Amino acid sequence: MATERSLGALLRSLQSPSDLQDAFTLLPTATGLLYTLANPLNLSLLSSQLLAAPAIWDHAVDLHACRKILSVFNTAAIAFVQNETSDDPRIPYVKPQKIEREAWVKAVVSGADDKSPRWRHVLLIGGLLLGFEGQNRQGLSWNVRKKLEMALVTAAQLALEELDADNEIEGLCVTMVLNYSFELLSDYERTMINYDRLLPVLMHGVYSTSEGLEGGYFLGTVDKDIVEAPGKRFQWPEHSITFARITAISSSPLISALGPLSRLISHAIENVRDPGLVARSVDHLADFVRTLMVQWRQNKLSEVDRAEEAEFLDADSLKNTIPSLWKLLRNCLYSVVIVLRAVLGRVLNDHVLAANRSAPYLSMQSLHILRNLYFVSSRIGPNASSQHMFVTLTAVDILAQYPDLTENFLKSIKPNELGQIPAHPLERCLDLYFLNTAELFTPVLSSKFSEDLLICAAVPYLPAGGNNHLLEIFEAAHSVVLAVFAIPNNASVAATHLPFYIQNLFAVFPDNLSIRQFRLAFKTVLQVTAPPSPIANQQPLLPSILLEVLYDRAHHASDKVLPQPSSTPSLDMERPPPPLSEQAALTLSLVDGLCFLRVEDLEEWLPLTASLINVIPDPEMRAACVERFWEALSSGEMDVDRAHYCVTWWSTKGGRELVLFGPEAAASEQADSQGAYMSGAVGGVAPESKL
């Protein structure tokens, strides 16, 4: 009787108009009654009232309210299982009377009736499915679970068909429940979902609504609470309204589960029947990230370079508020990348998208989207995510099949002012994206385009290695210039710009360029100028001239140890490379280039290289150069003709002695190896012979 009286009081309270928060205080009572009532009619009545009660639904409810209702049925299902299996004698009053689990489920589901709209039914059915089967509980028989899955999909389908355009909470509710329960649905039930209706609802709900990412506008609102703190530093107070808003977005029902929700969107993209929906989804993403970048540009935080944050940002903000913002932005990046991964996968496998030439345009849009998010991805490294790499490389591969569109794309993202380094960090970040992306397209670009756009964009950054703000762009500029030089069709471009590049290379080393980078750059230049490069046909002496410059620089270089980077890439991870001087580094660069010389040039440069090694005063550095020299001769870097000459030089022309013991020992050995000779041939003098 007490249970029936409690039920009656609860139903009267649910029917009475009241404040929404007061109505929420009734939900624990409703949860307790759901798993203690034994009468199926009472269970159905209570369930029906929870989905239609004026005290709850006669208000502007949000997803938090919907999640509370979902939690009621979820918690009741969990408690029903626990109480049914509990043997604790201390709580006999909690145990429900005898009612079978299948009957209980049927009675509760019967509450999803015509008194409430379809979109609320998914809260009830989804809550039960999560309560019985979530976290691998396996609380239902196979037959009952199949019925519950079918009921959830049917309710979601009907809800999607009846969505009210003026009440966006309906689509958001369906999105939330499907996101929570999708992994519990069988493959068959997943195929029964109408993804053509679901995909637009998902995209709009996640990226455009106030319950989602607000179309990217949340980022611009932060600016009004960025104030100047003592010491002329920017501060974003932890008690500010905008920080509370960022925290609320991160903890909202959709964004707190953004990873699984992004995978649900990807699944929908892979299964939509209308290919046009794929293109519209990409348009939706493009609008979102464009707004996000514009909002960041208008934010005071974007004026601070990453290398200057400790100097210009308040310490408390760097510790408390700003990391929360970057975490949300990273989640946005990962979500977009997951969706683009599905888009490009669909492009690769959908003959309809390929037939109507949508593929290059979708690839182009994908690259624009990644560009607008580069202010986020550049902080964590684009190569840190395999999915990010897949999206980038796949889009590049598809677009590279259309050279004209490729050049149009690169023109659309080129720096605003070629030949100048922009002052704003965001503009420099976009320049970095341009250089890194353009490098991937160099094989399909015309020589004139590469010279007019890529070389011009890279030139201002080539001597900028000493500036910590520009270090990444400096390396990217060198990479893109070397990539242009390495293309056989760009021989004339390389011949024109090589003198300037070499001059710049020596100007920035060793102060602003690491040993590894210098060796790689110089080796690439030698490879570009050596046979079978077209430049070698026009200027066959160019490799020797470059080595002459390097040789002369090494002879006059300092023998003091250069500062070593904190982590130097090495093939031998167990033994770090020894400290090197500028002289030793230049010598190693000379050794690296031997494999590109013609045999007749090796005859000159092998002895010169060996003598240069012996000029190095430090024994450890000299030993490192000797080891690299032997590796260059014996490890297979050279072809058969070059290797044959090197073996001959090493074994019979004094090479071994010259490298290991110096010029004097080599000269002595050379004299001793001239063969047998006779001295004296006059009057009875005994002949001497020496073998």
XYZ file of C-alpha atoms in Angstrom:
691
model
C 0.000 0.000 0.000
C 2.839 2.404 0.815
C 4.202 1.934 -2.689
C 0.823 2.697 -4.261
C 0.450 5.833 -2.111
C 3.925 6.986 -3.146
C 3.035 6.375 -6.784
C -0.164 8.385 -6.451
C 1.637 11.306 -4.821
C 4.323 11.241 -7.493
C 1.802 11.221 -10.343
C -0.065 14.169 -8.844
C 3.189 16.100 -8.541
C 4.132 15.328 -12.138
C 0.751 16.614 -13.307
C 1.071 19.880 -11.389
C 2.841 22.765 -13.129
C 6.004 23.653 -11.252
C 9.555 24.815 -11.681
C 11.689 22.452 -13.751
C 14.254 22.040 -10.985
C 11.486 21.087 -8.558
C 10.320 18.477 -11.055
C 13.819 17.037 -11.236
C 13.772 16.436 -7.479
C 10.980 13.925 -8.114
C 13.090 11.796 -10.449
C 14.909 9.751 -7.744
C 11.511 8.757 -6.375
C 10.382 7.773 -9.858
C 13.507 5.694 -10.323
C 12.924 3.843 -7.075
C 9.307 3.127 -7.917
C 10.195 1.820 -11.385
C 12.227 -1.067 -10.015
C 10.015 -1.772 -6.992
C 6.537 -1.731 -8.520
C 5.190 -5.185 -9.310
C 2.007 -4.296 -11.140
C 2.670 -4.012 -14.926
C -0.141 -1.468 -15.286
C 1.445 0.799 -12.686
C 4.813 0.459 -14.417
C 3.321 1.454 -17.758
C 1.453 4.355 -16.166
C 4.568 5.713 -14.468
C 6.660 5.363 -17.622
C 4.005 7.123 -19.670
C 3.790 9.987 -17.187
C 7.567 10.464 -17.140
C 7.469 11.023 -20.908
C 4.434 13.341 -20.885
C 4.317 15.037 -17.465
C 3.602 18.798 -17.652
C 5.928 19.428 -14.717
C 8.851 18.279 -16.892
C 7.929 18.931 -20.487
C 5.962 22.171 -20.299
C 9.302 23.961 -20.179
C 12.069 24.685 -22.673
C 14.067 21.549 -21.907
C 17.652 21.027 -22.964
C 19.786 17.925 -23.425
C 20.710 17.878 -19.757
C 17.028 17.459 -18.916
C 16.677 14.730 -21.542
C 19.706 12.967 -20.131
C 18.129 12.999 -16.663
C 15.068 11.179 -18.044
C 17.328 8.728 -19.873
C 19.178 8.176 -16.595
C 15.940 7.333 -14.795
C 15.263 4.320 -17.035
C 18.939 3.381 -17.218
C 19.320 3.381 -13.414
C 16.035 1.554 -12.911
C 17.131 -1.249 -15.253
C 20.488 -1.600 -13.489
C 18.812 -1.614 -10.065
C 16.251 -4.184 -11.222
C 19.041 -6.590 -12.206
C 20.999 -5.965 -9.021
C 18.017 -6.363 -6.724
C 16.830 -9.454 -8.542
C 20.163 -11.163 -7.942
C 20.833 -9.733 -4.489
C 20.795 -12.086 -1.504
C 21.357 -9.398 1.108
C 18.763 -10.013 3.898
C 19.169 -6.469 5.242
C 17.221 -4.827 2.399
C 14.214 -7.083 1.778
C 11.946 -4.063 1.327
C 13.948 -2.943 -1.724
C 13.384 -6.160 -3.640
C 10.459 -6.006 -6.019
C 7.720 -8.518 -5.824
C 7.737 -11.397 -8.218
C 7.689 -10.097 -11.779
C 9.649 -11.618 -14.601
C 12.356 -9.541 -16.234
C 10.771 -9.840 -19.670
C 7.397 -8.793 -18.269
C 8.999 -5.821 -16.506
C 10.671 -4.667 -19.727
C 7.425 -5.070 -21.671
C 5.473 -3.112 -19.073
C 7.947 -0.227 -19.003
C 8.195 -0.046 -22.804
C 4.388 0.067 -22.991
C 4.687 3.526 -21.452
C 5.987 4.806 -24.801
C 2.478 5.504 -26.019
C 0.600 8.169 -27.965
C 0.566 10.568 -25.021
C 4.179 11.523 -25.782
C 6.013 12.280 -29.056
C 8.254 9.718 -30.701
C 11.522 11.496 -29.896
C 10.891 11.016 -26.151
C 10.344 7.304 -26.690
C 14.005 6.878 -27.589
C 14.879 8.104 -24.079
C 12.885 5.289 -22.500
C 13.981 2.479 -24.830
C 17.582 3.667 -25.019
C 17.767 3.935 -21.237
C 16.558 0.353 -20.797
C 18.979 -0.990 -23.400
C 21.894 0.806 -21.764
C 20.848 -0.347 -18.299
C 20.559 -4.026 -19.176
C 23.285 -4.374 -21.820
C 25.671 -1.488 -21.295
C 29.216 -2.146 -20.028
C 28.854 -5.774 -21.066
C 26.191 -6.549 -18.428
C 24.220 -8.949 -20.688
C 21.057 -8.604 -18.626
C 18.555 -9.658 -21.298
C 17.849 -12.824 -23.191
C 18.711 -12.793 -26.883
C 15.044 -12.581 -27.870
C 14.204 -9.660 -25.583
C 17.347 -7.770 -26.536
C 16.523 -8.098 -30.235
C 13.035 -6.726 -29.585
C 14.461 -3.827 -27.593
C 17.000 -3.009 -30.310
C 14.275 -3.126 -32.944
C 12.049 -0.884 -30.833
C 14.842 1.680 -30.425
C 15.609 1.804 -34.149
C 11.915 2.041 -35.000
C 11.382 4.858 -32.507
C 14.423 6.715 -33.840
C 13.235 6.296 -37.423
C 9.767 7.597 -36.656
C 11.238 10.478 -34.634
C 13.471 11.501 -37.548
C 10.485 11.511 -39.879
C 8.434 13.682 -37.493
C 11.104 16.229 -36.521
C 9.820 19.732 -35.882
C 12.102 22.264 -37.568
C 11.270 24.830 -34.851
C 12.209 22.503 -31.981
C 15.820 21.414 -32.414
C 15.832 19.507 -29.106
C 14.043 16.648 -30.881
C 16.926 15.935 -33.248
C 19.472 16.520 -30.484
C 17.740 13.985 -28.256
C 17.748 11.320 -30.977
C 21.422 12.109 -31.652
C 22.368 11.744 -27.994
C 20.567 8.442 -27.450
C 21.850 6.861 -30.664
C 25.357 7.964 -29.750
C 25.136 6.313 -26.345
C 23.534 3.085 -27.581
C 24.867 2.628 -31.125
C 27.565 0.151 -30.150
C 24.885 -2.055 -28.552
C 22.921 -2.395 -31.799
C 23.479 -5.402 -34.010
C 24.749 -4.971 -37.554
C 21.335 -5.816 -38.916
C 19.586 -3.163 -36.839
C 22.180 -0.598 -37.895
C 21.367 -1.262 -41.527
C 17.706 -0.464 -40.837
C 18.485 3.162 -39.927
C 17.735 5.758 -42.575
C 21.123 7.488 -42.674
C 19.962 9.946 -45.307
C 17.682 11.456 -42.652
C 20.085 10.941 -39.768
C 23.267 12.486 -41.221
C 21.991 16.088 -41.574
C 20.597 15.900 -38.042
C 23.957 14.718 -36.680
C 25.985 17.361 -38.531
C 23.690 20.181 -37.482
C 23.452 19.003 -33.889
C 27.188 18.613 -33.333
C 28.652 21.591 -35.172
C 25.946 24.254 -35.285
C 23.600 24.122 -32.278
C 23.950 25.661 -28.835
C 24.114 22.128 -27.399
C 27.071 21.399 -29.678
C 29.973 23.532 -30.890
C 27.867 26.617 -31.635
C 29.117 26.916 -35.194
C 32.574 27.872 -33.879
C 31.412 31.196 -32.434
C 32.279 30.158 -28.880
C 35.907 30.961 -29.653
C 35.253 34.613 -30.428
C 33.357 35.223 -27.195
C 36.467 34.395 -25.169
C 38.124 37.622 -26.317
C 35.981 39.928 -24.176
C 37.351 38.357 -20.974
C 41.017 38.481 -22.028
C 42.402 41.315 -19.906
C 45.826 42.772 -19.258
C 47.420 41.529 -16.055
C 50.346 43.067 -14.158
C 53.550 42.726 -16.125
C 51.806 43.464 -19.428
C 50.575 39.899 -19.811
C 47.267 38.644 -21.112
C 45.061 37.010 -18.502
C 41.931 34.896 -18.881
C 40.426 34.661 -15.371
C 39.128 31.344 -14.159
C 36.002 32.998 -12.738
C 35.057 34.637 -16.055
C 31.753 33.952 -17.788
C 33.445 32.819 -20.990
C 35.558 30.224 -19.208
C 32.411 28.879 -17.569
C 30.873 28.683 -21.046
C 33.857 26.773 -22.434
C 33.636 24.383 -19.494
C 29.904 23.916 -20.087
C 30.452 23.150 -23.777
C 33.138 20.587 -22.969
C 30.868 18.830 -20.454
C 27.685 18.955 -22.538
C 26.023 15.611 -23.414
C 27.168 15.761 -27.047
C 30.664 17.249 -26.774
C 31.680 15.169 -23.763
C 31.165 12.127 -26.018
C 32.465 13.776 -29.194
C 34.757 10.882 -30.146
C 32.014 8.213 -30.400
C 29.669 10.785 -31.922
C 32.208 11.590 -34.655
C 32.513 7.892 -35.412
C 28.703 7.699 -35.659
C 28.788 10.552 -38.187
C 31.504 8.703 -40.098
C 29.370 5.566 -40.160
C 26.441 7.594 -41.453
C 28.599 9.115 -44.219
C 29.749 5.670 -45.277
C 26.149 4.426 -45.499
C 24.112 7.295 -46.938
C 22.482 6.463 -50.245
C 22.519 10.002 -51.613
C 26.129 10.990 -52.475
C 25.064 14.623 -52.429
C 24.741 14.392 -48.655
C 28.468 13.673 -48.450
C 29.244 16.913 -50.286
C 26.802 18.865 -48.115
C 28.416 17.451 -44.984
C 31.811 18.638 -46.166
C 30.315 22.076 -46.872
C 28.981 22.084 -43.316
C 32.436 21.268 -41.947
C 34.041 23.918 -44.150
C 31.695 26.600 -42.794
C 32.369 25.504 -39.225
C 36.169 25.541 -39.431
C 36.211 28.792 -41.434
C 34.240 30.450 -38.655
C 36.523 28.875 -36.070
C 39.641 30.301 -37.718
C 38.099 33.769 -38.154
C 37.041 33.775 -34.509
C 40.568 32.786 -33.468
C 42.039 35.580 -35.608
C 39.884 38.077 -33.712
C 40.992 36.684 -30.341
C 43.827 38.402 -28.454
C 45.367 35.004 -27.689
C 46.132 34.547 -31.385
C 48.508 37.521 -31.250
C 50.916 35.591 -29.044
C 53.342 33.261 -30.761
C 53.650 29.815 -29.233
C 57.330 30.471 -28.423
C 56.353 33.646 -26.518
C 53.476 32.319 -24.425
C 55.481 32.109 -21.206
C 56.490 35.734 -21.687
C 53.165 37.276 -22.672
C 50.514 35.091 -20.999
C 49.647 35.001 -17.325
C 50.979 31.955 -15.457
C 47.614 31.099 -13.875
C 45.913 31.305 -17.248
C 48.546 29.061 -18.803
C 47.938 26.548 -16.039
C 44.158 26.623 -15.639
C 42.038 28.253 -18.330
C 44.003 28.187 -21.590
C 44.665 24.393 -21.492
C 40.896 23.813 -21.293
C 40.391 25.904 -24.420
C 43.099 24.050 -26.338
C 41.671 20.718 -25.221
C 38.296 21.685 -26.686
C 39.955 22.867 -29.908
C 41.911 19.615 -30.178
C 38.677 17.683 -29.777
C 37.192 19.770 -32.597
C 40.201 18.916 -34.761
C 39.999 15.188 -34.036
C 36.256 15.182 -34.723
C 36.670 16.902 -38.087
C 39.525 14.588 -39.074
C 37.455 11.497 -38.230
C 34.620 12.752 -40.413
C 36.973 13.657 -43.282
C 38.479 10.189 -43.006
C 35.059 8.731 -43.789
C 34.446 11.262 -46.572
C 37.651 10.399 -48.413
C 37.070 6.702 -47.831
C 33.675 7.138 -49.470
C 35.296 9.045 -52.347
C 37.737 6.201 -52.968
C 34.997 3.575 -53.055
C 31.993 5.366 -54.557
C 31.935 5.251 -58.354
C 29.180 7.877 -58.439
C 31.359 10.462 -56.721
C 34.219 9.564 -59.054
C 32.067 9.698 -62.176
C 30.776 13.241 -61.634
C 34.231 14.640 -60.843
C 33.333 15.368 -57.237
C 36.497 13.656 -55.995
C 38.991 16.495 -56.690
C 36.656 19.130 -55.291
C 36.008 17.151 -52.109
C 39.758 16.647 -51.778
C 40.335 20.353 -52.276
C 37.731 21.197 -49.656
C 39.293 18.712 -47.245
C 42.664 20.422 -47.601
C 41.037 23.838 -47.064
C 39.436 22.475 -43.891
C 42.779 21.181 -42.630
C 44.337 24.565 -43.434
C 41.745 26.430 -41.376
C 42.445 24.085 -38.467
C 46.223 24.303 -38.832
C 46.513 26.749 -35.936
C 45.433 23.775 -33.790
C 47.143 20.854 -35.539
C 50.480 22.693 -35.790
C 50.698 22.718 -31.990
C 50.427 18.942 -31.704
C 52.044 17.958 -35.005
C 50.047 16.904 -38.078
C 51.929 13.602 -38.131
C 50.904 12.748 -34.571
C 47.632 11.232 -35.813
C 47.524 8.438 -38.379
C 44.019 9.514 -39.425
C 45.235 13.077 -39.993
C 48.051 11.764 -42.187
C 45.608 9.559 -44.101
C 43.292 12.489 -44.808
C 46.143 14.732 -45.930
C 47.913 12.213 -48.146
C 44.698 10.833 -49.653
C 43.424 14.293 -50.516
C 46.802 15.174 -52.028
C 46.914 11.962 -54.080
C 43.423 12.538 -55.477
C 43.948 16.210 -56.253
C 47.383 15.565 -57.804
C 45.631 13.730 -60.635
C 44.353 17.147 -61.779
C 47.389 19.466 -62.168
C 45.310 22.490 -63.198
C 43.104 22.207 -60.124
C 46.195 21.641 -58.007
C 47.724 24.902 -59.148
C 44.429 26.719 -58.578
C 44.274 25.297 -55.065
C 47.814 26.379 -54.227
C 47.099 29.860 -55.576
C 44.064 30.052 -53.286
C 46.135 29.321 -50.165
C 49.356 31.154 -51.066
C 50.741 33.767 -48.647
C 48.981 37.113 -48.850
C 52.219 38.931 -49.651
C 54.879 36.862 -51.367
C 58.432 37.688 -50.370
C 57.545 38.979 -46.898
C 57.253 37.439 -43.472
C 53.884 38.434 -41.931
C 53.815 39.873 -38.448
C 50.764 37.993 -37.129
C 51.414 34.446 -35.815
C 48.282 33.081 -37.512
C 49.420 34.346 -40.920
C 52.805 32.689 -40.385
C 51.022 29.498 -39.390
C 49.107 29.555 -42.673
C 52.380 30.124 -44.527
C 53.733 27.008 -42.845
C 50.722 25.020 -44.035
C 51.228 26.318 -47.571
C 54.898 25.280 -47.651
C 54.273 21.842 -46.147
C 51.371 21.147 -48.499
C 53.018 22.572 -51.613
C 56.002 20.283 -51.073
C 53.714 17.275 -51.560
C 52.548 18.592 -54.947
C 55.949 19.475 -56.461
C 56.059 16.440 -58.840
C 52.936 17.618 -60.714
C 53.583 21.356 -60.818
C 55.028 23.159 -63.827
C 58.507 24.667 -63.590
C 57.237 28.215 -63.982
C 54.582 27.746 -61.298
C 57.132 26.275 -58.876
C 59.516 29.143 -59.487
C 56.952 31.928 -59.369
C 55.042 30.695 -56.335
C 56.880 28.077 -54.292
C 60.383 29.529 -54.506
C 59.109 33.063 -53.953
C 57.103 31.976 -50.912
C 60.090 30.160 -49.398
C 62.805 32.769 -50.039
C 62.070 35.096 -47.073
C 62.175 32.195 -44.640
C 65.417 30.588 -45.876
C 67.750 32.715 -43.716
C 65.408 32.782 -40.690
C 66.710 29.778 -38.767
C 68.005 31.797 -35.827
C 64.518 33.039 -34.945
C 62.701 30.613 -32.627
C 59.350 31.942 -33.878
C 60.195 30.863 -37.422
C 62.095 27.619 -36.869
C 59.406 25.312 -38.263
C 58.745 27.567 -41.256
C 62.492 27.856 -41.844
C 62.806 24.069 -42.109
C 59.694 23.845 -44.296
C 61.078 26.508 -46.647
C 64.326 24.592 -47.117
C 62.375 21.380 -47.701
C 60.145 22.856 -50.370
C 63.083 24.477 -52.204
C 64.994 21.192 -52.223
C 61.849 19.384 -53.391
C 61.561 21.802 -56.316
C 65.239 21.359 -57.183
C 64.909 17.568 -57.103
C 62.274 17.425 -59.868
C 64.038 16.593 -63.187
C 61.863 19.013 -65.163
C 62.974 21.860 -62.911
C 66.606 21.757 -64.049
C 66.554 25.334 -65.301
C 64.936 26.539 -62.073
C 67.543 24.731 -60.007
C 70.416 26.107 -62.085
C 69.081 29.636 -61.622
C 68.524 29.513 -57.883
C 71.239 27.106 -56.708
C 73.958 29.772 -56.278
C 71.719 31.837 -54.004
C 70.616 28.757 -52.103
C 74.163 27.513 -51.532
C 75.251 30.958 -50.411
C 72.343 31.087 -47.990
C 73.073 27.552 -46.779
C 76.620 28.444 -45.775
C 75.414 31.720 -44.266
C 73.037 30.052 -41.803
C 75.333 27.168 -40.818
C 76.279 26.437 -38.082
C 74.598 29.187 -36.067
C 71.047 28.764 -37.372
C 71.080 25.320 -38.964
C 71.724 21.960 -37.336
C 74.393 19.564 -38.550
C 71.797 17.024 -39.641
C 69.843 19.614 -41.642
C 72.966 21.000 -43.319
C 74.197 17.555 -44.338
C 70.801 16.601 -45.709
C 70.448 19.874 -47.638
C 73.934 19.752 -49.139
C 73.578 16.090 -50.069
C 70.291 16.846 -51.818
C 71.898 19.703 -53.752
C 74.723 17.429 -54.894
C 72.241 14.771 -55.942
C 70.319 17.349 -57.979
C 73.446 18.493 -59.811
C 75.041 15.070 -60.401
C 74.275 12.635 -63.260
C 71.719 11.605 -64.407
C 70.209 14.983 -63.518
C 69.580 17.272 -66.538
C 71.677 19.940 -64.809
C 74.691 17.640 -65.061
C 74.391 17.660 -68.855
C 74.465 21.452 -68.936
C 77.019 22.010 -66.159
C 79.005 18.798 -65.597
C 81.557 20.546 -63.365
C 78.950 21.915 -60.924
C 79.266 19.068 -58.345
C 83.024 19.536 -58.210
C 82.628 23.285 -57.849
C 80.222 22.790 -54.933
C 82.659 20.387 -53.293
C 85.493 22.890 -53.831
C 83.491 25.487 -51.931
C 82.750 22.981 -49.173
C 86.385 21.835 -49.039
C 87.683 25.385 -48.743
C 85.126 26.207 -46.055
C 86.099 23.081 -44.095
C 89.821 23.964 -44.211
C 89.126 27.326 -42.582
C 86.312 26.199 -40.282
C 86.454 26.183 -36.488
C 87.436 22.997 -34.677
C 85.449 23.914 -31.557
C 82.604 21.640 -30.553
C 79.181 22.829 -31.717
C 76.222 22.812 -29.312
C 74.326 19.547 -29.647
C 70.518 19.410 -29.853
C 68.716 17.821 -26.925
C 67.524 14.909 -29.068
C 69.414 14.232 -32.270
C 67.766 11.779 -34.696
C 70.038 8.832 -35.213
C 69.819 5.422 -36.790
C 71.769 4.077 -33.871
C 69.486 4.829 -30.975
C 71.688 3.079 -28.424
C 74.757 5.210 -29.162
C 74.205 8.954 -29.657
C 76.414 10.683 -32.232
C 79.662 12.143 -30.865
C 80.057 15.912 -30.468
C 81.207 17.506 -33.710
C 82.887 20.731 -34.693
C 81.986 22.812 -37.717
C 85.053 21.409 -39.478
C 84.038 17.807 -38.773
C 80.456 18.463 -39.869
C 81.598 19.932 -43.185
C 83.925 16.978 -43.687
C 81.055 14.566 -43.120
C 79.005 16.527 -45.669
C 81.840 16.052 -48.157
C 81.861 12.316 -47.478
C 78.075 12.169 -47.931
C 78.413 13.576 -51.455
C 81.074 11.148 -52.757
C 78.476 8.646 -53.974
C 77.181 11.158 -56.544
C 80.530 11.897 -58.235
C 81.693 10.416 -61.506
C 84.580 7.951 -61.363
C 87.018 10.463 -62.864
C 86.010 12.957 -60.175
C 86.457 10.340 -57.440
C 90.084 10.026 -58.487
C 90.543 13.627 -57.365
C 88.187 13.810 -54.417
C 88.982 10.598 -52.530
C 92.533 11.770 -51.655
C 91.320 15.293 -50.876
C 88.634 13.951 -48.544
C 91.117 11.667 -46.816
C 93.577 14.507 -46.278
C 90.775 16.706 -44.929
C 89.895 14.021 -42.394
C 93.460 14.080 -41.099
C 93.314 17.846 -40.608
C 90.740 17.365 -37.823
C 92.682 17.613 -34.540
C 90.212 15.895 -32.194
C 90.738 12.077 -32.249
C 87.087 11.247 -31.523
C 85.766 13.492 -34.276
C 88.400 12.197 -36.685
C 87.427 8.619 -35.851
C 83.765 9.447 -36.569
C 84.745 10.829 -39.978
C 86.912 7.780 -40.756
C 84.033 5.477 -39.843
C 81.626 7.414 -42.071
C 84.194 7.423 -44.904
C 84.561 3.642 -44.720
C 80.765 3.260 -44.583
C 80.391 5.409 -47.712
C 82.891 3.201 -49.570
C 81.673 -0.187 -48.420
C 77.978 -0.083 -47.464
C 76.506 -0.109 -50.964
C 75.896 3.620 -51.388
C 77.931 3.601 -54.612
C 77.183 1.783 -57.832
C 79.429 -0.957 -59.268
C 81.848 1.291 -61.184
C 82.326 3.730 -58.337
C 82.676 0.926 -55.797
C 85.281 -0.853 -57.983
C 87.397 2.272 -58.199
C 87.086 2.901 -54.448
C 88.286 -0.627 -53.661
C 91.222 -0.165 -56.013
C 92.097 3.184 -54.493
C 91.804 1.860 -50.946
C 93.888 -1.257 -51.476
C 96.509 -0.405 -54.125
C 96.744 3.377 -54.374
C 97.516 4.252 -50.786
C 93.974 5.092 -49.770
C 94.051 3.027 -46.622
C 97.265 4.595 -45.372
C 96.136 8.091 -46.337
C 92.907 7.757 -44.368
C 94.251 5.925 -41.327
C 97.792 7.223 -40.942
C 98.054 10.481 -42.852
C 99.844 11.791 -45.964
C 103.349 10.850 -44.800
C 102.520 7.193 -44.350
C 100.700 7.180 -47.670
C 103.676 8.720 -49.467
C 106.042 6.188 -47.909
C 103.776 3.309 -48.837
C 103.438 4.668 -52.357
C 107.212 4.797 -52.709
C 107.589 1.312 -51.300
C 104.977 -0.048 -53.671
C 106.771 1.002 -56.833
C 108.096 -2.564 -57.211
C 111.633 -4.171 -57.673
C 114.441 -1.976 -58.838
C 118.263 -2.257 -59.379
C 120.934 0.225 -58.369
C 124.508 0.325 -59.588
C 125.562 -1.246 -62.890
C 129.192 -0.348 -63.030
C 132.267 -2.432 -62.329
C 131.467 -5.298 -60.079
C 129.087 -3.518 -57.778
C 126.656 -6.063 -56.504
C 123.123 -5.265 -57.588
C 120.526 -4.432 -54.947
C 116.980 -5.463 -55.230
C 113.987 -4.866 -53.110
C 110.596 -6.369 -53.480
